[in-house]
PDB file of C-alpha atoms in Angstrom:
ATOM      1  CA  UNK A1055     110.408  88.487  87.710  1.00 71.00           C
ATOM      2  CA  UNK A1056     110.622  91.617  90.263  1.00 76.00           C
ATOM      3  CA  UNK A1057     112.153  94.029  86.374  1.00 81.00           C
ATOM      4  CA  UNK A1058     108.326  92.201  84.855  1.00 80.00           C
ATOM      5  CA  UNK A1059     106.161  93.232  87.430  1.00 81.00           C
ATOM      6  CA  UNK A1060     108.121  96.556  87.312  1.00 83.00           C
ATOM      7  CA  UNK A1061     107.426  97.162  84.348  1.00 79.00           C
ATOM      8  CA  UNK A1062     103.885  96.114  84.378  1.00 77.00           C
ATOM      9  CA  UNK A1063     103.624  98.160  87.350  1.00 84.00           C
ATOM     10  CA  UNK A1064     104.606 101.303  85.382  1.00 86.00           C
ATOM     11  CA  UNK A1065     102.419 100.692  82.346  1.00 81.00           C
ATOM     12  CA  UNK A1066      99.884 100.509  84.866  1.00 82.00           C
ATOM     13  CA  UNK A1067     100.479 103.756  86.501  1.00 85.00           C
ATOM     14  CA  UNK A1068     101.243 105.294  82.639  1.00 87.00           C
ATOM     15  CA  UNK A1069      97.715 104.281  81.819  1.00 84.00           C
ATOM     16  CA  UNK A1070      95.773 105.153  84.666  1.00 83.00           C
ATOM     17  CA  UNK A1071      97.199 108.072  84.797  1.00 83.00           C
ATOM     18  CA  UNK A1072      95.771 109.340  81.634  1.00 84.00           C
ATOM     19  CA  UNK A1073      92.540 108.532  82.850  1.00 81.00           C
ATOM     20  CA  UNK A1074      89.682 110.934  84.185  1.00 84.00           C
ATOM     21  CA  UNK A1075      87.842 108.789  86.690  1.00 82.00           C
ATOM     22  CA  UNK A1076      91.147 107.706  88.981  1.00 83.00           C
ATOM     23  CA  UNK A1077      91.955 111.407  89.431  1.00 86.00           C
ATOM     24  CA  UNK A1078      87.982 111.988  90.635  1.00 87.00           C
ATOM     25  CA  UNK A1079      88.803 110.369  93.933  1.00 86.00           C
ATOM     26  CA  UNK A1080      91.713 112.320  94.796  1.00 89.00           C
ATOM     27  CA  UNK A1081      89.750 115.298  93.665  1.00 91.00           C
ATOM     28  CA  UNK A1082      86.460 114.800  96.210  1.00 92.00           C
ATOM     29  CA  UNK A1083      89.165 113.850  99.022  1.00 92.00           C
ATOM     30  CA  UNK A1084      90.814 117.119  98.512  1.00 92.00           C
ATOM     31  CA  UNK A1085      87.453 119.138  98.367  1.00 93.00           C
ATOM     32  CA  UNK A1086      86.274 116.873 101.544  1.00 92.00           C
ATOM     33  CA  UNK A1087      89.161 118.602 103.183  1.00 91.00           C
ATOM     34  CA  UNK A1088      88.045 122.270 102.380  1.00 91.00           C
ATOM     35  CA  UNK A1089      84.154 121.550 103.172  1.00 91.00           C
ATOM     36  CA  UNK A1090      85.597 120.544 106.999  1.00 88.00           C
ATOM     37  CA  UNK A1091      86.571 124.633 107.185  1.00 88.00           C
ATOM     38  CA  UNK A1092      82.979 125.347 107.419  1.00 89.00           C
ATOM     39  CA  UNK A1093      82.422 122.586 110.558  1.00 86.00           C
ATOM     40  CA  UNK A1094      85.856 123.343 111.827  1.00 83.00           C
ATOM     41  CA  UNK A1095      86.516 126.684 110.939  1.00 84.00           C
ATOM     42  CA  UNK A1096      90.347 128.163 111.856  1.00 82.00           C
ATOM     43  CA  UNK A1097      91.583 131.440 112.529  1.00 75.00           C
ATOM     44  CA  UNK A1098      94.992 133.383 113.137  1.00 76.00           C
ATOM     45  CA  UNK A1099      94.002 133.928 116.621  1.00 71.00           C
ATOM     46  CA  UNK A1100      97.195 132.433 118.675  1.00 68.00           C
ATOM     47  CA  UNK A1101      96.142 129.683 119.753  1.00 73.00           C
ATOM     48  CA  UNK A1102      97.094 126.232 117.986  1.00 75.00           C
ATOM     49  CA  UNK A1103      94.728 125.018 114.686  1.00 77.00           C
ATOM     50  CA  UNK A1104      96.386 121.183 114.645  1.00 81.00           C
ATOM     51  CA  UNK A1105      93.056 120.149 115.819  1.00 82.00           C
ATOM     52  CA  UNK A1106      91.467 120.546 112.612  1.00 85.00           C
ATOM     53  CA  UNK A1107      94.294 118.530 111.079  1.00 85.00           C
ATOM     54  CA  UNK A1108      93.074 115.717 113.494  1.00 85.00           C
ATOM     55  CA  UNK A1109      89.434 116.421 112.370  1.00 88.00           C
ATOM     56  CA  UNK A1110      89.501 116.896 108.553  1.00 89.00           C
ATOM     57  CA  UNK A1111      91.953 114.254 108.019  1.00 89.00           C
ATOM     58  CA  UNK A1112      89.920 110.998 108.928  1.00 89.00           C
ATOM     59  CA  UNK A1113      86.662 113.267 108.029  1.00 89.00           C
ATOM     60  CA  UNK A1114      87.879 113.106 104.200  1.00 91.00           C
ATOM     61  CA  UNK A1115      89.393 109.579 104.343  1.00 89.00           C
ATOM     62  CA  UNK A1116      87.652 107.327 106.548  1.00 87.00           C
ATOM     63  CA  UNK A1117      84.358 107.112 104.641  1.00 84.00           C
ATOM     64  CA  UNK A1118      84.690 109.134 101.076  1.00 89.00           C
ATOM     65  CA  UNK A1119      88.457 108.566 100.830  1.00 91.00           C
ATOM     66  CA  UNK A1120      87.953 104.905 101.985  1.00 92.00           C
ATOM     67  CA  UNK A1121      84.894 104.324  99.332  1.00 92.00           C
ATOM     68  CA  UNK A1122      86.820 105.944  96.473  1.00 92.00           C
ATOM     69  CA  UNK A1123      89.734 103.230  97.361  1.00 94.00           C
ATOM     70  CA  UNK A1124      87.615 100.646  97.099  1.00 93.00           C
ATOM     71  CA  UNK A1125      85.846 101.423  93.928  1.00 93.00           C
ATOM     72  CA  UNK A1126      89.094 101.942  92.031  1.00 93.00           C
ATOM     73  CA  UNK A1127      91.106  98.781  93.418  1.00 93.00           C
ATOM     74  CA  UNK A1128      87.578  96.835  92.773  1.00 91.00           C
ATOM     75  CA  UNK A1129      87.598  97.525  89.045  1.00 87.00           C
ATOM     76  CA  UNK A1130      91.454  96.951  88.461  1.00 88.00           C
ATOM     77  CA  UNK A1131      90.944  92.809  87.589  1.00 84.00           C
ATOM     78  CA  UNK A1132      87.434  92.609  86.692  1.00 81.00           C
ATOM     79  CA  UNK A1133      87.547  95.788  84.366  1.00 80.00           C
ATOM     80  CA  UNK A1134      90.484  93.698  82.359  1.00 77.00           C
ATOM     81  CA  UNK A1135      88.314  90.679  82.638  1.00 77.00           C
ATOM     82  CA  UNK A1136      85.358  92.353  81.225  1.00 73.00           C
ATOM     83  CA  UNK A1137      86.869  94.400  78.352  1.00 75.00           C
ATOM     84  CA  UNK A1138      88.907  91.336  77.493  1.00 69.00           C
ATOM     85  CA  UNK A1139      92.169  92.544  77.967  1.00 73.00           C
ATOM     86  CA  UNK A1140      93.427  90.282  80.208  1.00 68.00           C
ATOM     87  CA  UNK A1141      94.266  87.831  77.498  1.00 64.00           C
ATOM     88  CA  UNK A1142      95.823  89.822  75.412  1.00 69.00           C
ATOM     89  CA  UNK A1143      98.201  90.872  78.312  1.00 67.00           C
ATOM     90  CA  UNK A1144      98.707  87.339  79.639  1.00 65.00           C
ATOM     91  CA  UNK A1145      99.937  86.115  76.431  1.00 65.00           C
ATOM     92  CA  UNK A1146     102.926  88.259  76.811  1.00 66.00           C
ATOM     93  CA  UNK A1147     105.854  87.029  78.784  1.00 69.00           C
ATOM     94  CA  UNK A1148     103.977  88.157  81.630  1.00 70.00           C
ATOM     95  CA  UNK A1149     102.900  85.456  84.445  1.00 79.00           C
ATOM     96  CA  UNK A1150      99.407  86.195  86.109  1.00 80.00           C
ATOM     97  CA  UNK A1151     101.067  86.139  89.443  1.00 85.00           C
ATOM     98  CA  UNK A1152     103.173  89.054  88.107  1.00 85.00           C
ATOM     99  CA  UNK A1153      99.969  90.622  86.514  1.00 84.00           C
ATOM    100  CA  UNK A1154      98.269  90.813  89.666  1.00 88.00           C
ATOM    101  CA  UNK A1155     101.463  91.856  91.700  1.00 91.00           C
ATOM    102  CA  UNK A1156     101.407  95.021  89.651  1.00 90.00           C
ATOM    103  CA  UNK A1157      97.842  95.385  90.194  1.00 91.00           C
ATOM    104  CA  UNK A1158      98.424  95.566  93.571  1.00 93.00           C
ATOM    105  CA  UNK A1159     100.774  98.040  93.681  1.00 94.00           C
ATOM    106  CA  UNK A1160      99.047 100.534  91.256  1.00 93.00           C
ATOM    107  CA  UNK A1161      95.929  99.757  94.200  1.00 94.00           C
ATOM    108  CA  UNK A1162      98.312 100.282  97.352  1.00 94.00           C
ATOM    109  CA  UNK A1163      99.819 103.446  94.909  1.00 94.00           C
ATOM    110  CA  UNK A1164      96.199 105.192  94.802  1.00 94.00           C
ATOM    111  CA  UNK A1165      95.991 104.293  98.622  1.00 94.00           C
ATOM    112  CA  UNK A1166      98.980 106.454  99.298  1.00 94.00           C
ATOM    113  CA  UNK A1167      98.236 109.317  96.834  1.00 94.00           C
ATOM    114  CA  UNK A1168      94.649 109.857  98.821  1.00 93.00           C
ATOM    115  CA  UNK A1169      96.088 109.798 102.241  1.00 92.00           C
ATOM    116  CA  UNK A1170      99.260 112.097 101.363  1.00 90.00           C
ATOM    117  CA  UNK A1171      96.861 114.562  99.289  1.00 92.00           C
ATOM    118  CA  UNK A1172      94.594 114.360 102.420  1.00 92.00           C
ATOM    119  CA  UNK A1173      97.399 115.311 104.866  1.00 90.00           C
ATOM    120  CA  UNK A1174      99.138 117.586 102.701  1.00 90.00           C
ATOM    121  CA  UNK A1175      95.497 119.573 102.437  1.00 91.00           C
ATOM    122  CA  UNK A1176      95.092 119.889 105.548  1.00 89.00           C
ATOM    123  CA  UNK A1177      98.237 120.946 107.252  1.00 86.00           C
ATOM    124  CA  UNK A1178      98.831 123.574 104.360  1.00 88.00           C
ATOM    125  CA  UNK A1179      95.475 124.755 105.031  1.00 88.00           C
ATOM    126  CA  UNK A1180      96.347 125.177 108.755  1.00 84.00           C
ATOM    127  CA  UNK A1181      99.171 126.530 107.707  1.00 81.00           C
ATOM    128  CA  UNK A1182      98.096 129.637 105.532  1.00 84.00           C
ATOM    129  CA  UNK A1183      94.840 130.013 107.390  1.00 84.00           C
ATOM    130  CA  UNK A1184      95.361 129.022 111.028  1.00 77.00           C
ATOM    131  CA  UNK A1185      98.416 128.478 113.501  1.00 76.00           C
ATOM    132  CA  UNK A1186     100.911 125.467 113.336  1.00 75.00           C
ATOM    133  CA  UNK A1187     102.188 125.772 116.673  1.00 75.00           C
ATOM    134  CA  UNK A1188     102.464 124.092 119.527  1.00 72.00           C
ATOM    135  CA  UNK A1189      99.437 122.651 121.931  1.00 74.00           C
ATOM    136  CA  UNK A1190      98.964 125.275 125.337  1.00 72.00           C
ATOM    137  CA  UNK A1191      96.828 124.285 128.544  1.00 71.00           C
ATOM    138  CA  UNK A1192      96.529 127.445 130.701  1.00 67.00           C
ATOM    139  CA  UNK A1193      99.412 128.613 129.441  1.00 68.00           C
ATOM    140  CA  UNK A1194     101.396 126.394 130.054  1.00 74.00           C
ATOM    141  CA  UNK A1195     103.212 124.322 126.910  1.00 77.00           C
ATOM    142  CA  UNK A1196     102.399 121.020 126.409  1.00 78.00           C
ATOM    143  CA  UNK A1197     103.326 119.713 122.922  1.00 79.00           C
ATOM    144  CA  UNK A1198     105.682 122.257 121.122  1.00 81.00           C
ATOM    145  CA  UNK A1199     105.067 122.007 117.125  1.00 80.00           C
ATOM    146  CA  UNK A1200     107.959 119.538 116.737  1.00 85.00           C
ATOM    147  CA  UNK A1201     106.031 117.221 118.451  1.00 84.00           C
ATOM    148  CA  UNK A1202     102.654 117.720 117.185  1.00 83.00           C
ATOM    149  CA  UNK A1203     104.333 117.542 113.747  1.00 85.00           C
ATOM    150  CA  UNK A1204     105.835 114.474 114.388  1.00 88.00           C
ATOM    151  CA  UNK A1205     102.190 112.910 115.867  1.00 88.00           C
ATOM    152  CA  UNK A1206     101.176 113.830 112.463  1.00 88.00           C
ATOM    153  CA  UNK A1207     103.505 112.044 110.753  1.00 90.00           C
ATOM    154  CA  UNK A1208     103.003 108.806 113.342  1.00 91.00           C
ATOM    155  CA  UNK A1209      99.146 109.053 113.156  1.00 90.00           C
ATOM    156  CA  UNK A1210      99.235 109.899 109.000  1.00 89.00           C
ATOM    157  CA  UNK A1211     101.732 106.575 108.360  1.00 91.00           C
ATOM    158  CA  UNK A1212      99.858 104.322 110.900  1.00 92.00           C
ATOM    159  CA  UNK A1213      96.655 105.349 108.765  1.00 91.00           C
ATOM    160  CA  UNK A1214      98.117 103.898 105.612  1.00 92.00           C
ATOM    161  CA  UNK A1215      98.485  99.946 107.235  1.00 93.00           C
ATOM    162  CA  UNK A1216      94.333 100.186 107.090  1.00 93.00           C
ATOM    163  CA  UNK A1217      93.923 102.123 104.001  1.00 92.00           C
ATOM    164  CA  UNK A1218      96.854  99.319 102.032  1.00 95.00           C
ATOM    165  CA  UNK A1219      94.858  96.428 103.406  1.00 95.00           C
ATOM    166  CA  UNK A1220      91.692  97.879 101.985  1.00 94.00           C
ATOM    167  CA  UNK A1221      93.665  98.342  98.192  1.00 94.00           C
ATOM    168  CA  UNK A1222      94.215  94.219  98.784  1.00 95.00           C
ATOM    169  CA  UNK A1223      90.747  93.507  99.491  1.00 95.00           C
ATOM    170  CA  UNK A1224      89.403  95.488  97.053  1.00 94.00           C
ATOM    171  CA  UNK A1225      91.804  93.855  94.500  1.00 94.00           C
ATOM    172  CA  UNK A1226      90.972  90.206  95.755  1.00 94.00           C
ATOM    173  CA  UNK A1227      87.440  90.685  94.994  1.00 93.00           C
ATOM    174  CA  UNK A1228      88.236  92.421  91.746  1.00 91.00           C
ATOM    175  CA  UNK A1229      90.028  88.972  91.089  1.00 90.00           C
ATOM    176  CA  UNK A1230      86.552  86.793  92.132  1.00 90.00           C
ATOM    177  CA  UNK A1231      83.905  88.531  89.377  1.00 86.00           C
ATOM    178  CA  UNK A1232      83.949  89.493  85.966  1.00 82.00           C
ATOM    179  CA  UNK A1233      82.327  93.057  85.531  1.00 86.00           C
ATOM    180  CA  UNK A1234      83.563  96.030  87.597  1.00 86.00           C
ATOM    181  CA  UNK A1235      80.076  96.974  88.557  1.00 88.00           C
ATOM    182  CA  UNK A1236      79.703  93.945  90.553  1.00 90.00           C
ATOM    183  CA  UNK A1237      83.018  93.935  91.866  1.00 89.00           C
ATOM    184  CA  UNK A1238      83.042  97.648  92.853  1.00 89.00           C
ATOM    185  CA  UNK A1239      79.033  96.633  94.694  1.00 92.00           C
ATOM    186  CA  UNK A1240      80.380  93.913  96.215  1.00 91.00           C
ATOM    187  CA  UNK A1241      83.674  95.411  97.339  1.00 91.00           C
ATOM    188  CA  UNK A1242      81.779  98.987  98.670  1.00 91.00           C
ATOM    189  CA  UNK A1243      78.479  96.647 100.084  1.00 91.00           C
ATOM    190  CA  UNK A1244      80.645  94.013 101.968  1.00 89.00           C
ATOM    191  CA  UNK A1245      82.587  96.482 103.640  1.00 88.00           C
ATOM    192  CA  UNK A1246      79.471  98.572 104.559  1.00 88.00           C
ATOM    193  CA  UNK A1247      77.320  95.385 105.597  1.00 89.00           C
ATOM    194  CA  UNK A1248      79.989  94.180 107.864  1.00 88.00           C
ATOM    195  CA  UNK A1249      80.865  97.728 109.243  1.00 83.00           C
ATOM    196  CA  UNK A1250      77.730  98.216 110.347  1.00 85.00           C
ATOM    197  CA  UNK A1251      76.980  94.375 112.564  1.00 87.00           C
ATOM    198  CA  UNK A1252      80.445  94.635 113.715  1.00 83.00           C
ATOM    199  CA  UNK A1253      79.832  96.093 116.988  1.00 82.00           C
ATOM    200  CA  UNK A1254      76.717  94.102 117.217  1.00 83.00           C
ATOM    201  CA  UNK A1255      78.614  90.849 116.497  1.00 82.00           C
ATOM    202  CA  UNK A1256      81.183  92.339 119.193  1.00 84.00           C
ATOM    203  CA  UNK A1257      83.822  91.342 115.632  1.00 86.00           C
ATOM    204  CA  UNK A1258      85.323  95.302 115.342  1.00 84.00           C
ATOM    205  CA  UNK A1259      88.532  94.134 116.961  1.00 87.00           C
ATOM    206  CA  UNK A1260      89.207  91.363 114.437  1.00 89.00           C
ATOM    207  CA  UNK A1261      88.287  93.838 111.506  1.00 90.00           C
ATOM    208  CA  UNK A1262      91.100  96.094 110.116  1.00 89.00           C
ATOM    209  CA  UNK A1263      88.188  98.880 109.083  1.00 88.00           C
ATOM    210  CA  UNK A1264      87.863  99.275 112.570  1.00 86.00           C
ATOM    211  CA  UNK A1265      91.430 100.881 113.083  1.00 88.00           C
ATOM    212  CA  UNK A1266      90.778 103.844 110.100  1.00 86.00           C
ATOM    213  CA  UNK A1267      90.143 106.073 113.332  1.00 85.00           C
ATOM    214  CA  UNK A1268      92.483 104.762 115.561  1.00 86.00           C
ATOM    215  CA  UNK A1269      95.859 107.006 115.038  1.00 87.00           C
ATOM    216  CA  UNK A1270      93.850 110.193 114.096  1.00 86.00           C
ATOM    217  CA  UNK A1271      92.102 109.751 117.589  1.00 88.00           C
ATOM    218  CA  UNK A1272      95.339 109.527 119.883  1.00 89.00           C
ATOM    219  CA  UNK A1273      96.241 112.646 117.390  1.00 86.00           C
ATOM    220  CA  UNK A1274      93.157 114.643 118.546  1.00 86.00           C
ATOM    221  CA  UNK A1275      93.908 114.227 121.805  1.00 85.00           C
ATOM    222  CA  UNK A1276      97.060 115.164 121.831  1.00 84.00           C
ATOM    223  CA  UNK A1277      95.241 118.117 119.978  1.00 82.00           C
ATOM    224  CA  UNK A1278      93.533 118.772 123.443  1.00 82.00           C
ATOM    225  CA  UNK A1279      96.794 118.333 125.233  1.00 80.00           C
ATOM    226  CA  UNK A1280      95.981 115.029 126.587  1.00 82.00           C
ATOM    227  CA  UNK A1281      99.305 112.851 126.625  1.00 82.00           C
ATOM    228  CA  UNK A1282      97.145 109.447 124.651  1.00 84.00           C
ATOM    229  CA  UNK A1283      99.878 106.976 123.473  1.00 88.00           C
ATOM    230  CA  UNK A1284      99.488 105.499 120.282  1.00 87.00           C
ATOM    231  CA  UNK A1285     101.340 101.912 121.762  1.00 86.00           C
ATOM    232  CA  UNK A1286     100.362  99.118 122.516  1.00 85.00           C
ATOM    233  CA  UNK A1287      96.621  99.722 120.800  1.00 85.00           C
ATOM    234  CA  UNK A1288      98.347 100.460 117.176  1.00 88.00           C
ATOM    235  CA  UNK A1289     100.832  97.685 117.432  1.00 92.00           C
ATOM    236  CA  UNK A1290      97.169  95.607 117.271  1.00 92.00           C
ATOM    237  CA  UNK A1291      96.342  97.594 114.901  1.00 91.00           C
ATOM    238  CA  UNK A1292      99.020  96.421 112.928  1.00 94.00           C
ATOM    239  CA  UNK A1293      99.016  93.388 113.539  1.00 95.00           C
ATOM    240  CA  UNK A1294      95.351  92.739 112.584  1.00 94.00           C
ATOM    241  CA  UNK A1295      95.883  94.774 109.166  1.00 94.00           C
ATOM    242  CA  UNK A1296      98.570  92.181 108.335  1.00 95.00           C
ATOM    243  CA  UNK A1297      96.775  88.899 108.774  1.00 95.00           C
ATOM    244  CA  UNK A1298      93.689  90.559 106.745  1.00 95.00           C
ATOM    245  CA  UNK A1299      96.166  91.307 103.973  1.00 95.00           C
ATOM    246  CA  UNK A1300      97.657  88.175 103.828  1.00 96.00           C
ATOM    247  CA  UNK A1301      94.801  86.694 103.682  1.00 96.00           C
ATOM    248  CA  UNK A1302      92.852  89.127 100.896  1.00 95.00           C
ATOM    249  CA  UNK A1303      96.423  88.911  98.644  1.00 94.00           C
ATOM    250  CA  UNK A1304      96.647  84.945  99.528  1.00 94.00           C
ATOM    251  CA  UNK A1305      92.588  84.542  98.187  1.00 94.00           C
ATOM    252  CA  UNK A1306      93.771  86.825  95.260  1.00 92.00           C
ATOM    253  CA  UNK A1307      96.972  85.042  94.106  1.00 90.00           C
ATOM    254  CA  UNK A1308      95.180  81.396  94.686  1.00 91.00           C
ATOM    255  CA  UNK A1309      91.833  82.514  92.373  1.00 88.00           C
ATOM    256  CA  UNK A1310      94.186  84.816  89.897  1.00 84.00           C
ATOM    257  CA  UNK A1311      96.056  81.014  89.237  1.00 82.00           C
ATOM    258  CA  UNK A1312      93.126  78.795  88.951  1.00 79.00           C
ATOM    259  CA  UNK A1313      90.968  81.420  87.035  1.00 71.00           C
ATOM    260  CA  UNK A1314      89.967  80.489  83.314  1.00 67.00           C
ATOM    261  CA  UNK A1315      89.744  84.179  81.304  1.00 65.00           C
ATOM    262  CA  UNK A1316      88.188  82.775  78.710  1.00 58.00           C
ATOM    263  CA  UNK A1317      84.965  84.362  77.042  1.00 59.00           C
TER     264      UNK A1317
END
């Protein structure tokens, strides 16, 4: 079972791959990094540029980089549906349970390429353009660049528990329609509809969405020297993004079972 959905997993990434639109995400997330230069410009002037790390990163993932996510994990099910491939691919020795495994993967897969392109943007920016060193108050060290370097790599890998549960949900309601238009719609409108009442509804602590921000603001402040711990508040983090995506991969697997694919 794990060498099928392997294998399905690679034809996947083989044939997305060769694809235009999949690489368009990766390609505004990347250019969403540049444009933050001319809100938070950087300069070789001494003094650390990390901060701009801590700005351009969730700038370019938390909304655009989120959206793109969405629309491509939305369409990976009901684009199959709707061309009528899924049949022909289920009547090889292929279970759907291992068919939507794969599909999951190839979703979680694009989550990781835009948050690693994001990240990698940035910091090399910072790099050639600005300073990478450590975090001064008055003169006085208080984060060297070892351990603002390793805050980015806490705050960049906590990120990705928010950004993988968003590739599940937008593959469980990929699994509920049959068109991509409607799926990608409903994936991109549901999440906007109940981002926006969830601080009304006093909800945003239940909602994974809510923790996009979370890391990358204990990272700006230890951008601004202030000593912000990322525990306890990401261990609930965490913990919320894991019942969501047990519950969006449960919905997925139980529909992806009882679904007929016929025309």
């Amino acid at each position: 079972m794990i060498r099928r959905i392997l294998a399905a997993y690679l034809v996947e990434i083989a044939k997305y791959s060769r694809l235009f639109s999949p690489w368009f995400g990766p390609g505004v997330v990347v250019l969403a990094v540049a444009a933050a230069l001319f809100v938070h410009p950087i300069a070789r002037d001494g003094s650390s540029d990390f901060a701009f790390v801590g700005y351009a990163v969730p700038a370019s993932l938390n909304l655009i980089g989120f959206l793109m996510l969405l629309v491509y994990s939305a369409g990976l099910v009901a684009g199959e549906v709707e061309r009528g491939t899924i049949r022909t691919v289920l009547v090889r020795p292929l279970h759907r349970v291992e068919f939507l495994a794969a599909k999951l993967l190839n979703a979680m897969t694009y989550a990781i390429l835009l948050t690693f392109l994001a990240a990698i943007s940035a910091w090399a920016l910072c790099a050639l353009l600005g300073e990478v060193s450590g975090v001064d108050y008055g003169g006085e060290l208080i984060y060297t660049s070892q351990e603002m370097n390793a805050a980015f790599a806490v705050a960049l890998l906590l990120n990705l528990a928010p950004y993988l549960t968003g590739a599940a949900y937008g593959v469980m309601v990929s699994t509920l329609v049959r068109r991509s238009a409607t799926a990608v719609t409903a994936a991109v409108g549901g999440w906007l509809v109940v981002d926006y009442a969830k601080h009304a509804l006093q909800i945003d602590r239940y909602l994974f969405s809510t923790y996009l921000d979370q890391s990358w603001t204990v990272f700006s402040d230890r951008c601004k020297g202030l000593p912000t711990p990322f525990f306890p508040d990401a261990a609930v983090g965490l913990a919320v993004c894991a019942a969501w995506s047990a519950l969006f991969v449960g919905v997925a697997f139980a529909v992806m079972r009882r679904r007929n694919f016929g025309p």
